[in-house]
Short mmCIF file of C-alpha atoms and ligand atoms in Angstrom, two decimals:
data_model
loop_
_atom_site.label_atom_id
_atom_site.label_comp_id
_atom_site.label_asym_id
_atom_site.label_seq_id
_atom_site.Cartn_x
_atom_site.Cartn_y
_atom_site.Cartn_z
CA MET A 397 -12.50 21.98 8.50
CA GLY A 398 -8.99 21.35 9.75
CA ILE A 399 -7.43 19.78 6.65
CA ALA A 400 -4.26 21.70 5.77
CA PHE A 401 -2.05 20.87 2.79
CA LYS A 402 1.17 22.43 4.00
CA GLY A 403 4.18 22.67 1.67
CA ARG A 404 7.20 24.79 0.98
CA PHE A 405 9.25 25.23 -2.21
CA GLN A 406 13.01 25.66 -2.15
CA ASN A 407 15.41 26.41 -4.97
CA ALA A 408 18.94 25.22 -5.65
CA LYS A 409 21.14 26.94 -8.24
CA ILE A 410 23.72 25.18 -10.43
CA LEU A 411 25.79 26.13 -13.47
CA ASP A 412 24.66 23.57 -16.01
CA PRO A 413 27.15 22.14 -18.55
CA LYS A 414 24.20 21.20 -20.79
CA THR A 415 23.49 24.90 -21.40
CA GLY A 416 27.12 26.17 -21.56
CA TYR A 417 27.27 26.57 -17.75
CA GLU A 418 24.39 29.00 -17.59
CA GLU A 419 22.78 29.37 -14.19
CA THR A 420 19.87 26.95 -13.81
CA THR A 421 17.39 26.84 -10.92
CA LEU A 422 16.30 23.45 -9.57
CA THR A 423 13.21 23.17 -7.39
CA LEU A 424 12.20 20.85 -4.61
CA GLU A 425 9.14 20.88 -2.43
CA THR A 426 8.84 19.76 1.18
CA ARG A 427 5.31 18.64 2.06
CA TRP A 428 3.80 17.75 5.40
CA ASP A 429 1.20 14.99 5.58
CA PRO A 430 -2.15 16.50 6.65
CA LEU A 431 -2.80 13.69 9.16
CA THR A 432 0.57 12.66 10.62
CA LYS A 433 2.54 15.90 9.88
CA ARG A 434 5.39 13.70 8.59
CA SER A 435 7.59 15.55 6.07
CA VAL A 436 8.43 14.24 2.59
CA ARG A 437 10.33 15.71 -0.37
CA VAL A 438 8.83 15.97 -3.82
CA LEU A 439 11.16 16.34 -6.81
CA ASP A 440 9.17 16.86 -9.96
CA LEU A 441 11.51 15.20 -12.47
CA PRO A 442 10.49 15.42 -16.13
CA ILE A 443 9.91 11.66 -16.39
CA LYS A 444 6.71 10.28 -17.83
CA LYS A 445 7.46 6.58 -17.84
CA LEU A 446 10.41 4.66 -16.48
CA ALA A 447 12.34 2.47 -18.93
CA THR A 448 11.11 -1.12 -19.24
CA MET A 449 12.73 -3.89 -17.19
CA ASP A 450 13.46 -7.51 -17.98
CA ILE A 451 11.07 -9.25 -15.58
CA ASP A 452 11.85 -12.65 -17.12
CA GLU A 453 15.43 -12.32 -15.90
CA ILE A 454 14.21 -11.76 -12.33
CA LEU A 455 11.85 -14.73 -12.58
CA LYS A 456 14.65 -16.88 -13.99
CA ARG A 457 16.90 -16.11 -11.02
CA ALA A 458 14.23 -17.55 -8.71
CA GLU A 459 13.56 -20.60 -10.90
CA ASP A 460 15.93 -23.00 -9.13
CA ILE A 461 14.66 -22.16 -5.66
CA PRO A 462 11.87 -24.58 -4.62
CA CYS A 463 8.59 -22.73 -4.03
CA PRO A 464 6.84 -23.63 -0.74
CA PHE A 465 3.51 -22.15 -1.95
CA CYS A 466 3.00 -24.24 -5.08
CA PRO A 467 0.20 -26.80 -4.48
CA ASP A 468 2.43 -29.90 -4.27
CA ALA A 469 4.82 -28.37 -1.74
CA LEU A 470 2.40 -26.34 0.37
CA ASP A 471 0.85 -29.27 2.17
CA GLU A 472 4.20 -30.84 3.03
CA VAL A 473 6.57 -28.01 3.85
CA THR A 474 4.52 -25.15 5.31
CA PRO A 475 3.60 -24.89 9.01
CA ARG A 476 0.12 -25.26 10.49
CA PHE A 477 -1.77 -23.33 13.15
CA PRO A 478 -2.70 -25.13 16.38
CA ASN A 479 -6.08 -26.90 15.98
CA ASP A 480 -7.74 -24.90 18.76
CA PHE A 481 -7.02 -21.73 16.75
CA ILE A 482 -7.70 -22.88 13.18
CA GLU A 483 -9.41 -26.25 12.86
CA GLY A 484 -7.30 -28.42 10.53
CA GLY A 485 -4.29 -26.09 10.83
CA ARG A 486 -4.90 -24.02 7.70
CA LEU A 487 -7.72 -21.73 6.62
CA CYS A 488 -8.52 -22.41 2.97
CA PHE A 489 -11.17 -21.14 0.58
CA GLY A 490 -11.06 -21.99 -3.12
CA GLU A 491 -7.42 -21.63 -4.15
CA VAL A 492 -6.65 -19.37 -1.17
CA CYS A 493 -4.79 -20.92 1.75
CA ILE A 494 -3.78 -19.14 4.98
CA ILE A 495 -0.80 -20.59 6.84
CA PRO A 496 1.48 -19.34 9.64
CA ASN A 497 4.45 -17.20 8.63
CA ARG A 498 7.79 -18.68 9.75
CA LEU A 499 9.09 -15.16 10.31
CA PRO A 500 7.57 -13.64 13.46
CA PHE A 501 6.98 -10.01 12.41
CA ASP A 502 4.22 -9.83 15.03
CA ARG A 503 2.61 -12.06 17.65
CA TYR A 504 0.30 -13.35 14.95
CA CYS A 505 1.73 -13.46 11.49
CA ALA A 506 0.12 -15.33 8.62
CA VAL A 507 0.69 -15.81 4.91
CA VAL A 508 -2.28 -15.80 2.52
CA VAL A 509 -1.33 -17.83 -0.56
CA LEU A 510 -3.61 -16.31 -3.21
CA THR A 511 -3.65 -18.88 -5.97
CA HIS A 512 -2.27 -22.21 -7.22
CA GLN A 513 -0.45 -20.34 -9.99
CA HIS A 514 3.23 -19.70 -9.21
CA TYR A 515 3.55 -16.43 -11.10
CA VAL A 516 0.69 -14.10 -11.96
CA PRO A 517 1.59 -11.05 -14.10
CA LEU A 518 0.21 -7.83 -12.65
CA VAL A 519 -2.52 -7.39 -15.25
CA ASP A 520 -3.60 -11.05 -15.11
CA PHE A 521 -4.97 -10.93 -11.55
CA THR A 522 -8.74 -11.41 -11.54
CA GLU A 523 -11.31 -9.77 -9.30
CA GLU A 524 -12.22 -13.22 -7.96
CA GLN A 525 -8.62 -14.07 -6.97
CA LEU A 526 -8.14 -10.80 -5.11
CA PHE A 527 -11.60 -10.82 -3.53
CA ASN A 528 -11.12 -14.38 -2.26
CA GLY A 529 -7.71 -13.48 -0.84
CA PHE A 530 -8.78 -10.34 1.01
CA SER A 531 -12.09 -11.76 2.22
CA THR A 532 -10.47 -14.95 3.57
CA ALA A 533 -7.88 -12.73 5.30
CA CYS A 534 -10.78 -10.90 7.01
CA VAL A 535 -12.29 -14.25 8.09
CA PHE A 536 -8.90 -15.08 9.64
CA LEU A 537 -8.82 -11.74 11.49
CA ARG A 538 -12.32 -12.27 12.89
CA ARG A 539 -11.17 -15.65 14.23
CA LEU A 540 -8.03 -14.04 15.65
CA VAL A 541 -9.88 -11.51 17.84
CA GLU A 542 -12.24 -14.29 18.91
CA VAL A 543 -9.40 -16.45 20.30
CA ASP A 544 -7.18 -13.67 21.68
CA SER A 545 -8.83 -10.61 23.18
CA SER A 546 -5.49 -8.83 23.62
CA VAL A 547 -5.13 -8.38 19.82
CA ARG A 548 -5.95 -4.75 19.03
CA PHE A 549 -3.94 -3.84 15.95
CA PHE A 550 -3.75 -5.64 12.63
CA SER A 551 -3.22 -5.13 8.93
CA ILE A 552 -3.12 -7.01 5.62
CA ASN A 553 -0.01 -6.43 3.51
CA TRP A 554 1.50 -7.39 0.17
CA ASN A 555 5.00 -7.36 -1.30
CA TYR A 556 4.61 -8.18 -4.99
CA LEU A 557 7.84 -9.41 -6.67
CA PRO A 558 11.41 -9.13 -5.32
CA MET A 559 11.87 -5.38 -6.01
CA SER A 560 9.32 -4.74 -3.26
CA GLY A 561 11.08 -6.98 -0.72
CA GLY A 562 9.03 -10.05 -1.66
CA SER A 563 11.27 -13.09 -1.27
CA ILE A 564 8.87 -15.57 -2.90
CA ILE A 565 7.46 -14.99 -6.40
CA HIS A 566 4.26 -16.94 -5.71
CA PRO A 567 1.58 -14.30 -4.96
CA HIS A 568 0.84 -14.05 -1.24
CA LEU A 569 -0.45 -11.50 1.27
CA GLN A 570 0.82 -11.14 4.83
CA ILE A 571 -1.39 -10.59 7.86
CA ILE A 572 0.10 -9.19 11.07
CA GLY A 573 -1.71 -8.76 14.39
CA GLY A 574 -0.89 -8.10 18.03
CA ASP A 575 -1.21 -5.57 20.83
CA LEU A 576 1.15 -3.01 19.28
CA PRO A 577 0.52 -0.97 16.12
CA THR A 578 3.30 -0.39 13.59
CA HIS A 579 4.84 3.09 13.70
CA TYR A 580 2.80 4.54 10.84
CA GLN A 581 -0.41 2.77 11.84
CA GLY A 582 -0.02 4.26 15.34
CA GLU A 583 0.63 7.73 13.86
CA MET A 584 -2.54 7.52 11.78
CA ILE A 585 -4.68 6.27 14.66
CA ARG A 586 -3.43 9.01 17.01
CA GLY A 587 -3.71 11.68 14.29
CA ALA A 588 -7.31 10.76 13.48
CA ARG A 589 -8.22 10.71 17.19
CA GLU A 590 -6.71 14.14 17.78
CA TYR A 591 -8.40 15.51 14.66
CA ARG A 592 -11.77 14.26 15.93
CA GLN A 593 -11.18 15.89 19.33
CA GLN A 594 -10.04 19.21 17.85
CA TRP A 595 -12.50 19.61 14.96
CA GLU A 596 -15.41 17.37 16.06
CA ALA A 597 -15.36 15.78 12.63
CA SER A 598 -13.85 12.76 10.88
CA PHE A 599 -10.44 13.46 9.32
CA TRP A 600 -11.22 10.98 6.54
CA ASP A 601 -14.61 12.42 5.72
CA GLU A 602 -13.13 15.91 5.51
CA LEU A 603 -10.09 14.73 3.56
CA ILE A 604 -12.33 13.17 0.91
CA ALA A 605 -14.55 16.28 0.75
CA LYS A 606 -11.55 18.60 0.45
CA GLU A 607 -9.79 16.50 -2.18
CA LYS A 608 -13.00 16.20 -4.18
CA GLU A 609 -13.48 19.98 -4.05
CA LEU A 610 -9.86 20.68 -5.13
CA GLY A 611 -9.92 17.96 -7.78
CA GLU A 612 -6.12 17.77 -7.97
CA ARG A 613 -5.51 14.42 -6.30
CA TYR A 614 -9.00 12.86 -6.35
CA ILE A 615 -8.64 9.92 -8.73
CA GLY A 616 -12.16 8.50 -8.41
CA ALA A 617 -14.57 6.40 -6.38
CA VAL A 618 -15.42 2.72 -6.75
CA GLY A 619 -18.58 2.02 -4.71
CA ASN A 620 -17.70 2.72 -1.07
CA THR A 621 -13.96 3.23 -1.73
CA VAL A 622 -12.38 6.57 -2.64
CA TRP A 623 -9.03 6.62 -4.46
CA LEU A 624 -6.57 9.47 -3.96
CA ALA A 625 -3.01 10.31 -4.96
CA SER A 626 -1.38 10.89 -1.53
CA TYR A 627 -0.61 14.58 -0.90
CA ALA A 628 2.67 13.69 0.84
CA PRO A 629 3.83 10.59 -1.05
CA PHE A 630 6.01 7.81 0.35
CA GLY A 631 7.43 7.17 -3.12
CA LEU A 632 6.57 6.20 -6.68
CA GLY A 633 2.90 5.87 -7.57
CA ASP A 634 1.70 6.37 -3.98
CA THR A 635 -2.06 5.73 -4.05
CA MET A 636 -4.51 5.69 -1.17
CA ALA A 637 -7.92 4.02 -0.97
CA VAL A 638 -10.28 5.06 1.85
CA PHE A 639 -13.28 2.92 2.87
CA ARG A 640 -16.07 5.30 3.85
CA GLU A 641 -17.27 4.86 7.44
CA ARG A 642 -15.49 1.58 8.14
CA THR A 643 -13.36 1.68 11.28
CA SER A 644 -12.05 -1.88 11.23
CA LEU A 645 -11.17 -4.54 8.68
CA LEU A 646 -13.63 -6.67 10.67
CA ASN A 647 -16.51 -4.39 9.57
CA LEU A 648 -15.87 -4.66 5.83
CA THR A 649 -18.72 -6.12 3.84
CA ASP A 650 -18.25 -8.34 0.79
CA GLN A 651 -19.35 -5.40 -1.35
CA ASP A 652 -16.65 -3.17 0.24
CA LEU A 653 -14.04 -5.77 -0.67
CA ARG A 654 -15.41 -6.07 -4.21
CA ASP A 655 -15.18 -2.27 -4.58
CA PHE A 656 -11.62 -2.36 -3.29
CA THR A 657 -10.47 -5.19 -5.57
CA GLN A 658 -12.05 -3.50 -8.61
CA GLY A 659 -10.15 -0.29 -7.79
CA LEU A 660 -6.97 -2.27 -7.22
CA LEU A 661 -7.20 -3.83 -10.68
CA LYS A 662 -7.40 -0.33 -12.16
CA VAL A 663 -4.23 0.71 -10.29
CA PHE A 664 -2.52 -2.47 -11.52
CA ARG A 665 -3.29 -1.47 -15.12
CA TYR A 666 -1.82 1.99 -14.54
CA TYR A 667 1.28 0.51 -12.86
CA GLN A 668 1.77 -1.91 -15.75
CA GLU A 669 1.38 0.86 -18.35
CA PHE A 670 3.97 3.01 -16.55
CA ASN A 671 6.45 0.10 -16.13
CA TYR A 672 6.18 -0.06 -12.37
CA TYR A 673 5.99 -3.93 -12.22
CA SER A 674 6.26 -4.35 -8.45
CA PHE A 675 4.53 -2.84 -5.41
CA ASN A 676 3.98 -2.75 -1.65
CA LEU A 677 0.43 -2.55 -0.33
CA SER A 678 -0.94 -2.22 3.20
CA LEU A 679 -4.55 -2.32 4.29
CA TYR A 680 -4.76 -0.71 7.74
CA SER A 681 -7.34 -1.23 10.45
CA GLY A 682 -8.13 1.10 13.36
CA GLU A 683 -7.62 0.01 16.97
CA TYR A 684 -9.94 -2.91 17.69
CA GLY A 685 -12.36 -1.80 20.40
CA GLY A 686 -11.25 1.83 19.97
CA ASP A 687 -13.32 4.84 18.88
CA ASP A 688 -14.70 5.54 15.41
CA SER A 689 -12.22 8.27 14.42
CA PHE A 690 -10.22 5.94 12.14
CA TRP A 691 -11.41 4.84 8.71
CA VAL A 692 -9.96 1.73 7.11
CA ASN A 693 -7.60 2.71 4.32
CA ALA A 694 -5.05 1.16 2.03
CA ARG A 695 -1.86 2.65 0.78
CA MET A 696 0.21 1.30 -2.08
CA LEU A 697 3.51 2.20 -3.67
CA ALA A 698 5.19 1.11 -6.85
CA ARG A 699 8.61 -0.42 -6.30
CA ARG A 700 11.26 -0.98 -8.88
CA LEU A 701 14.94 -0.86 -9.67
CA LEU A 702 15.96 2.44 -11.21
CA PRO A 703 17.67 2.76 -14.57
CA PRO A 704 20.36 2.69 -15.83
CA VAL A 705 22.19 0.53 -13.23
CA GLY A 706 19.19 -1.00 -11.45
CA ALA A 707 19.64 1.09 -8.29
CA SER A 708 17.28 0.59 -5.36
CA ASP A 709 14.48 3.15 -5.11
CA VAL A 710 15.15 3.38 -1.35
CA SER A 711 18.15 5.40 -0.18
CA TYR A 712 19.65 7.12 2.88
CA PHE A 713 16.64 9.40 2.89
CA GLU A 714 14.09 6.70 3.68
CA LYS A 715 16.42 4.43 5.67
CA LEU A 716 18.37 6.91 7.81
CA HIS A 717 16.33 10.10 7.80
CA GLY A 718 12.83 8.60 7.76
CA GLU A 719 12.02 11.06 4.95
CA PRO A 720 10.42 9.68 1.79
CA ILE A 721 11.33 11.02 -1.65
CA ALA A 722 8.90 11.25 -4.56
CA TYR A 723 10.05 11.87 -8.13
CA LYS A 724 6.68 12.89 -9.53
CA ARG A 725 4.12 15.36 -8.17
CA PRO A 726 1.00 13.51 -6.96
CA GLU A 727 -1.12 15.95 -8.98
CA ARG A 728 0.57 14.72 -12.18
CA GLN A 729 0.15 11.10 -11.10
CA CYS A 730 -3.54 11.74 -10.45
CA GLU A 731 -4.03 13.10 -13.97
CA GLU A 732 -2.35 9.99 -15.37
CA MET A 733 -4.43 7.61 -13.25
CA ARG A 734 -7.85 9.13 -13.85
CA GLY A 735 -8.13 7.55 -17.27
CA TYR A 736 -7.99 4.12 -15.63
CA PHE A 737 -10.90 4.82 -13.26
ZN1 ZN B 872 4.95 -21.35 -6.35
#
């Protein structure tokens, strides 16, 4: 077993005016991710819930901007794929419609419009909506590798509401694919490969076993998916879902996707209860045609503006040092989330 949860505490001393300038010790913890060795800082602030936010005000600001994903507009203003790639130009199933993204984040970049409804509150998403969205995205990916054999790396992603970077309120996923992984995807793929070579075991299998044994960050299992609070978090509410023994998004069964969407709905309820409102989500695939050392996993983060002035939750740390900051220990988050699983 090569899983190591490495961390180091450091103290900072201040004279605190709140206690008549008595010396007070503040603590921070640096943690290293067990797979990628990336360092993060964990500040355990005594916050349970963040203050509520006026979501209606955010929705109102977007009201006058025409939405390209509402049913009337979609057909007229959104692009189409060439017919020899997707017959008819768009891949649709039920209310789900997959169209090309106008912004070329990768060689193949698609938008999955999830529903006809312009705004869906976090707790109003249904299993069917999410299942249809993710499963149609997987159908698209299977078609992608069929038409272009140079595509080796892909993922399905979601920015929900503007606080997460989402520029359109209407719920939509984003698919990216090409011959280059993203930085973190590449780190995970290499890390899992090296772990397999060094320990002759699957990193993911051993991570799940170790977390289950420790019980501190193991939130629960839904069918074939295991839900963990990330040891080295990227930010607020960082939650990871691992699909047991699935190396590629192309291998996921309908039941896997049902398990995943059921777990996701539980996280949504937790996020809503803790006033998180907005999130980023990525569902990562291993290298297509590569070995079996990678297991498909998803990672999601809550995103919101911080009280009292509505500051961004991303600062010089993330942007200029590549070092994420978490304000709550994952062990505390795990305790909070367990009741929802
Ligand atoms: Zn819309």
